[in-house]
Amino acid sequence: MQALRNCALCSTEGLLCSRTDFLQLRSNMAVFARGFSSVGLLRNTACILSSRRAMRRKLPAWTRADCISLSVSGGLCALPFYKQVEDLSHEAIIRRASSLVTDSANTYLSQTTLALVDALTQYTRALHTLIALQKRYLTSLGKLTADEEDAVWQVIIGQRVEVGDKLEECKRYEANWANATSLCELAAQAAHNAGANEASATTQSNLQVAQSQVEQVRQLSLVAERKLAETKAEEIQRVAEFAASMEKSGEDMPEAYLRED
């Protein structure tokens, strides 16, 4: 009986010992796994750093790689960012300066073109207003009293003064516009010589558009000037005929018709 108790006791102690050894083995394996993971992490990090050094050696002279490290799933990830070094050669600086010159010339051209087109438009309108007034005067020739004649002539004289002022304004803006076109031509040539072909082409295109716009409005003003000259010639003829008819009838010529234009 005593032997059976000893045997049972030994069996229990053996099971306890086996369980303790199994737990110890499991703990050792966990430690081993963590160590293996650390070794793998170090190996990956070493590979990344080695690749980074190799990348830096292979980069051309005009670039620079800046790397940052990010933590992704417990590991390291190096991301290179490339930045182009600014070209500070004499050719590049001159090319950039020529582009700035063309930008300024284009701005000057656009503003002077707008001012000249507006001035020519206002001058053309003033011409048409004067033409209309003189035609109305011709249709009422000999039908108005002396006071009415004087009032009509005051309006016509005032309109002629306005036409002269608008013409002077056109001449002033046209001088500025001529300077702008000359400047754009020089800027476009300078940009072409410096290698800024795009800036040169843009300036030449803007110059052509500005010249076309000014020419269109100028043609309208020339047409209005011709119509005014025709109206003036008609007025002279009609007044002369009216004076001749008054002389035949023995009546005095009204003073309003003797005005000098």
Short mmCIF file of C-alpha atoms in Angstrom, two decimals:
data_model
loop_
_atom_site.label_atom_id
_atom_site.label_comp_id
_atom_site.label_asym_id
_atom_site.label_seq_id
_atom_site.Cartn_x
_atom_site.Cartn_y
_atom_site.Cartn_z
CA MET A 1 0.00 0.00 0.00
CA GLN A 2 2.82 2.32 0.85
CA ALA A 3 4.42 1.43 -2.48
CA LEU A 4 1.29 2.46 -4.35
CA ARG A 5 1.24 5.83 -2.57
CA ASN A 6 4.87 6.44 -3.45
CA CYS A 7 4.19 5.55 -7.06
CA ALA A 8 1.25 7.94 -7.23
CA LEU A 9 3.29 10.70 -5.65
CA CYS A 10 6.09 10.16 -8.13
CA SER A 11 3.64 10.29 -11.02
CA THR A 12 2.18 13.57 -9.79
CA GLU A 13 5.60 15.13 -9.32
CA GLY A 14 6.56 13.94 -12.81
CA LEU A 15 3.52 15.60 -14.34
CA LEU A 16 4.28 18.83 -12.49
CA CYS A 17 7.88 18.75 -13.66
CA SER A 18 6.79 18.07 -17.25
CA ARG A 19 4.34 21.02 -17.18
CA THR A 20 7.00 23.30 -15.73
CA ASP A 21 9.50 22.27 -18.43
CA PHE A 22 6.87 22.82 -21.12
CA LEU A 23 6.11 26.34 -19.87
CA GLN A 24 9.81 27.10 -19.65
CA LEU A 25 10.30 25.85 -23.20
CA ARG A 26 7.41 27.95 -24.46
CA SER A 27 8.83 31.04 -22.76
CA ASN A 28 12.24 30.37 -24.29
CA MET A 29 10.69 30.02 -27.73
CA ALA A 30 8.90 33.38 -27.35
CA VAL A 31 12.17 35.03 -26.40
CA PHE A 32 13.84 33.37 -29.37
CA ALA A 33 11.08 34.61 -31.70
CA ARG A 34 11.41 38.16 -30.42
CA GLY A 35 15.15 38.00 -30.91
CA PHE A 36 14.72 36.63 -34.43
CA SER A 37 12.26 39.46 -35.22
CA SER A 38 14.76 42.01 -33.88
CA VAL A 39 17.49 40.52 -36.04
CA GLY A 40 15.19 40.70 -39.07
CA LEU A 41 14.32 44.30 -38.27
CA LEU A 42 17.99 45.19 -37.97
CA ARG A 43 18.74 43.39 -41.20
CA ASN A 44 15.95 45.29 -43.02
CA THR A 45 17.13 48.58 -41.56
CA ALA A 46 20.69 47.84 -42.62
CA CYS A 47 19.50 47.02 -46.14
CA ILE A 48 17.53 50.26 -46.31
CA LEU A 49 20.49 52.32 -45.13
CA SER A 50 22.74 50.53 -47.59
CA SER A 51 20.29 51.18 -50.41
CA ARG A 52 20.07 54.79 -49.35
CA ARG A 53 23.84 55.19 -49.51
CA ALA A 54 23.92 53.51 -52.90
CA MET A 55 21.12 55.77 -54.11
CA ARG A 56 23.02 58.87 -53.04
CA ARG A 57 26.09 57.67 -54.94
CA LYS A 58 24.00 57.09 -58.09
CA LEU A 59 22.18 60.44 -58.04
CA PRO A 60 23.28 62.96 -60.68
CA ALA A 61 25.02 66.16 -59.66
CA TRP A 62 21.95 68.34 -60.20
CA THR A 63 19.76 66.54 -57.65
CA ARG A 64 19.73 66.00 -53.90
CA ALA A 65 17.80 63.29 -52.02
CA ASP A 66 16.28 64.04 -48.67
CA CYS A 67 14.99 60.89 -46.89
CA ILE A 68 12.58 60.67 -43.99
CA SER A 69 11.75 57.55 -41.95
CA LEU A 70 8.17 56.51 -41.28
CA SER A 71 6.94 53.77 -38.95
CA VAL A 72 4.78 51.35 -40.97
CA SER A 73 3.60 48.09 -39.36
CA GLY A 74 6.44 48.12 -36.87
CA GLY A 75 9.12 48.65 -39.56
CA LEU A 76 11.01 51.54 -41.09
CA CYS A 77 10.30 52.96 -44.54
CA ALA A 78 12.68 55.48 -46.11
CA LEU A 79 11.06 57.80 -48.65
CA PRO A 80 13.42 59.84 -50.85
CA PHE A 81 12.37 63.33 -51.97
CA TYR A 82 14.28 64.86 -54.88
CA LYS A 83 14.76 68.57 -55.26
CA GLN A 84 16.17 70.20 -58.36
CA VAL A 85 18.94 72.63 -57.61
CA GLU A 86 18.24 76.08 -59.07
CA ASP A 87 20.27 76.88 -62.16
CA LEU A 88 22.24 80.03 -61.43
CA SER A 89 24.31 80.14 -64.61
CA HIS A 90 24.69 83.41 -66.50
CA GLU A 91 22.61 82.10 -69.40
CA ALA A 92 19.73 81.12 -67.11
CA ILE A 93 19.72 84.47 -65.31
CA ILE A 94 19.77 86.40 -68.59
CA ARG A 95 16.96 84.23 -69.97
CA ARG A 96 14.87 84.85 -66.88
CA ALA A 97 15.54 88.59 -67.00
CA SER A 98 14.54 88.75 -70.67
CA SER A 99 11.26 87.01 -69.79
CA LEU A 100 10.57 89.63 -67.13
CA VAL A 101 11.24 92.37 -69.68
CA THR A 102 8.73 90.85 -72.10
CA ASP A 103 6.12 90.66 -69.32
CA SER A 104 6.53 94.36 -68.57
CA ALA A 105 6.51 95.26 -72.27
CA ASN A 106 3.30 93.28 -72.79
CA THR A 107 1.64 95.09 -69.89
CA TYR A 108 2.70 98.48 -71.26
CA LEU A 109 1.45 97.52 -74.73
CA SER A 110 -1.95 96.32 -73.48
CA GLN A 111 -2.57 99.50 -71.48
CA THR A 112 -1.52 101.89 -74.27
CA THR A 113 -3.53 99.89 -76.82
CA LEU A 114 -6.64 100.10 -74.65
CA ALA A 115 -6.18 103.85 -74.20
CA LEU A 116 -5.61 104.48 -77.92
CA VAL A 117 -8.55 102.34 -79.03
CA ASP A 118 -10.84 104.14 -76.57
CA ALA A 119 -9.57 107.57 -77.69
CA LEU A 120 -10.05 106.72 -81.39
CA THR A 121 -13.55 105.44 -80.64
CA GLN A 122 -14.49 108.65 -78.83
CA TYR A 123 -13.01 110.72 -81.66
CA THR A 124 -15.01 108.79 -84.26
CA ARG A 125 -18.22 109.34 -82.29
CA ALA A 126 -17.51 113.06 -82.03
CA LEU A 127 -16.99 113.19 -85.81
CA HIS A 128 -20.31 111.48 -86.49
CA THR A 129 -22.07 113.87 -84.11
CA LEU A 130 -20.59 116.85 -85.97
CA ILE A 131 -21.60 115.35 -89.32
CA ALA A 132 -25.17 114.92 -88.09
CA LEU A 133 -25.32 118.52 -86.83
CA GLN A 134 -24.03 119.95 -90.08
CA LYS A 135 -26.46 117.88 -92.14
CA ARG A 136 -29.36 119.13 -90.04
CA TYR A 137 -28.09 122.65 -90.53
CA LEU A 138 -28.06 122.16 -94.31
CA THR A 139 -31.64 120.84 -94.35
CA SER A 140 -32.82 123.92 -92.42
CA LEU A 141 -30.88 126.39 -94.60
CA GLY A 142 -33.00 129.55 -95.12
CA LYS A 143 -35.79 128.30 -92.82
CA LEU A 144 -34.47 129.53 -89.47
CA THR A 145 -34.60 132.93 -87.84
CA ALA A 146 -31.41 134.80 -86.99
CA ASP A 147 -31.55 133.69 -83.36
CA GLU A 148 -32.14 130.07 -84.34
CA GLU A 149 -29.27 130.25 -86.79
CA ASP A 150 -26.99 131.61 -84.07
CA ALA A 151 -28.03 128.85 -81.64
CA VAL A 152 -27.37 126.13 -84.22
CA TRP A 153 -23.96 127.57 -84.99
CA GLN A 154 -23.03 127.69 -81.32
CA VAL A 155 -23.77 123.98 -81.05
CA ILE A 156 -21.76 123.21 -84.19
CA ILE A 157 -18.80 125.29 -83.01
CA GLY A 158 -18.85 123.56 -79.62
CA GLN A 159 -18.87 120.16 -81.33
CA ARG A 160 -15.95 121.18 -83.54
CA VAL A 161 -13.98 122.11 -80.43
CA GLU A 162 -14.75 118.70 -78.94
CA VAL A 163 -13.58 116.99 -82.14
CA GLY A 164 -10.29 118.90 -81.96
CA ASP A 165 -9.79 117.91 -78.30
CA LYS A 166 -10.48 114.25 -79.08
CA LEU A 167 -8.00 114.37 -81.95
CA GLU A 168 -5.28 115.79 -79.69
CA GLU A 169 -5.99 113.05 -77.17
CA CYS A 170 -5.61 110.44 -79.92
CA LYS A 171 -2.25 111.89 -80.94
CA ARG A 172 -1.01 111.80 -77.35
CA TYR A 173 -2.02 108.18 -76.79
CA GLU A 174 -0.74 107.17 -80.21
CA ALA A 175 2.72 108.43 -79.27
CA ASN A 176 2.68 106.25 -76.13
CA TRP A 177 1.41 103.30 -78.16
CA ALA A 178 4.20 103.73 -80.72
CA ASN A 179 6.75 103.61 -77.88
CA ALA A 180 5.09 100.45 -76.53
CA THR A 181 5.24 98.70 -79.90
CA SER A 182 8.92 99.59 -80.31
CA LEU A 183 9.65 98.33 -76.80
CA CYS A 184 7.84 95.05 -77.48
CA GLU A 185 9.81 94.51 -80.67
CA LEU A 186 13.09 95.02 -78.81
CA ALA A 187 11.97 92.82 -75.89
CA ALA A 188 10.91 90.02 -78.23
CA GLN A 189 14.24 90.14 -80.04
CA ALA A 190 16.16 90.17 -76.75
CA ALA A 191 14.18 87.19 -75.43
CA HIS A 192 14.83 85.27 -78.66
CA ASN A 193 18.55 85.94 -78.44
CA ALA A 194 18.58 84.84 -74.78
CA GLY A 195 16.84 81.56 -75.56
CA ALA A 196 13.44 82.50 -74.07
CA ASN A 197 11.62 81.50 -77.24
CA GLU A 198 8.21 81.14 -75.61
CA ALA A 199 8.33 84.64 -74.13
CA SER A 200 9.48 86.01 -77.48
CA ALA A 201 6.67 84.29 -79.38
CA THR A 202 4.06 85.51 -76.88
CA THR A 203 5.24 89.10 -77.20
CA GLN A 204 5.18 88.97 -80.99
CA SER A 205 1.67 87.53 -80.93
CA ASN A 206 0.45 90.26 -78.56
CA LEU A 207 2.04 92.88 -80.77
CA GLN A 208 0.21 91.60 -83.85
CA VAL A 209 -3.12 91.55 -82.02
CA ALA A 210 -2.62 95.11 -80.73
CA GLN A 211 -1.71 96.41 -84.19
CA SER A 212 -4.78 94.74 -85.68
CA GLN A 213 -7.11 96.26 -83.08
CA VAL A 214 -5.70 99.75 -83.51
CA GLU A 215 -5.84 99.50 -87.30
CA GLN A 216 -9.52 98.51 -87.27
CA VAL A 217 -10.54 101.46 -85.11
CA ARG A 218 -8.30 103.82 -87.06
CA GLN A 219 -10.01 102.84 -90.31
CA LEU A 220 -13.37 103.75 -88.77
CA SER A 221 -12.07 107.17 -87.79
CA LEU A 222 -10.68 107.72 -91.31
CA VAL A 223 -14.09 106.89 -92.80
CA ALA A 224 -15.71 109.41 -90.45
CA GLU A 225 -13.17 112.06 -91.43
CA ARG A 226 -13.93 111.52 -95.13
CA LYS A 227 -17.67 111.83 -94.47
CA LEU A 228 -17.06 115.07 -92.56
CA ALA A 229 -15.03 116.45 -95.45
CA GLU A 230 -17.81 115.53 -97.87
CA THR A 231 -20.36 117.22 -95.63
CA LYS A 232 -18.18 120.31 -95.43
CA ALA A 233 -17.89 120.47 -99.21
CA GLU A 234 -21.67 120.08 -99.52
CA GLU A 235 -22.16 122.85 -96.97
CA ILE A 236 -19.95 125.24 -98.91
CA GLN A 237 -21.81 124.51 -102.11
CA ARG A 238 -25.25 124.87 -100.52
CA VAL A 239 -24.35 128.15 -98.80
CA ALA A 240 -22.95 129.53 -102.05
CA GLU A 241 -26.15 128.60 -103.91
CA PHE A 242 -28.26 130.14 -101.15
CA ALA A 243 -26.21 133.36 -101.28
CA ALA A 244 -26.62 133.57 -105.05
CA SER A 245 -30.40 133.15 -104.78
CA MET A 246 -30.53 135.85 -102.10
CA GLU A 247 -28.51 138.22 -104.28
CA LYS A 248 -30.86 137.72 -107.24
CA SER A 249 -33.86 138.45 -105.12
CA GLY A 250 -32.23 141.63 -103.80
CA GLU A 251 -32.26 140.44 -100.17
CA ASP A 252 -29.33 140.74 -97.80
CA MET A 253 -27.45 137.62 -96.86
CA PRO A 254 -28.09 136.73 -93.18
CA GLU A 255 -25.00 137.27 -91.05
CA ALA A 256 -25.14 133.67 -89.78
CA TYR A 257 -24.30 132.35 -93.25
CA LEU A 258 -21.24 134.57 -93.51
CA ARG A 259 -19.44 132.86 -90.66
CA GLU A 260 -16.02 131.42 -91.37
CA ASP A 261 -15.65 127.78 -90.32
#
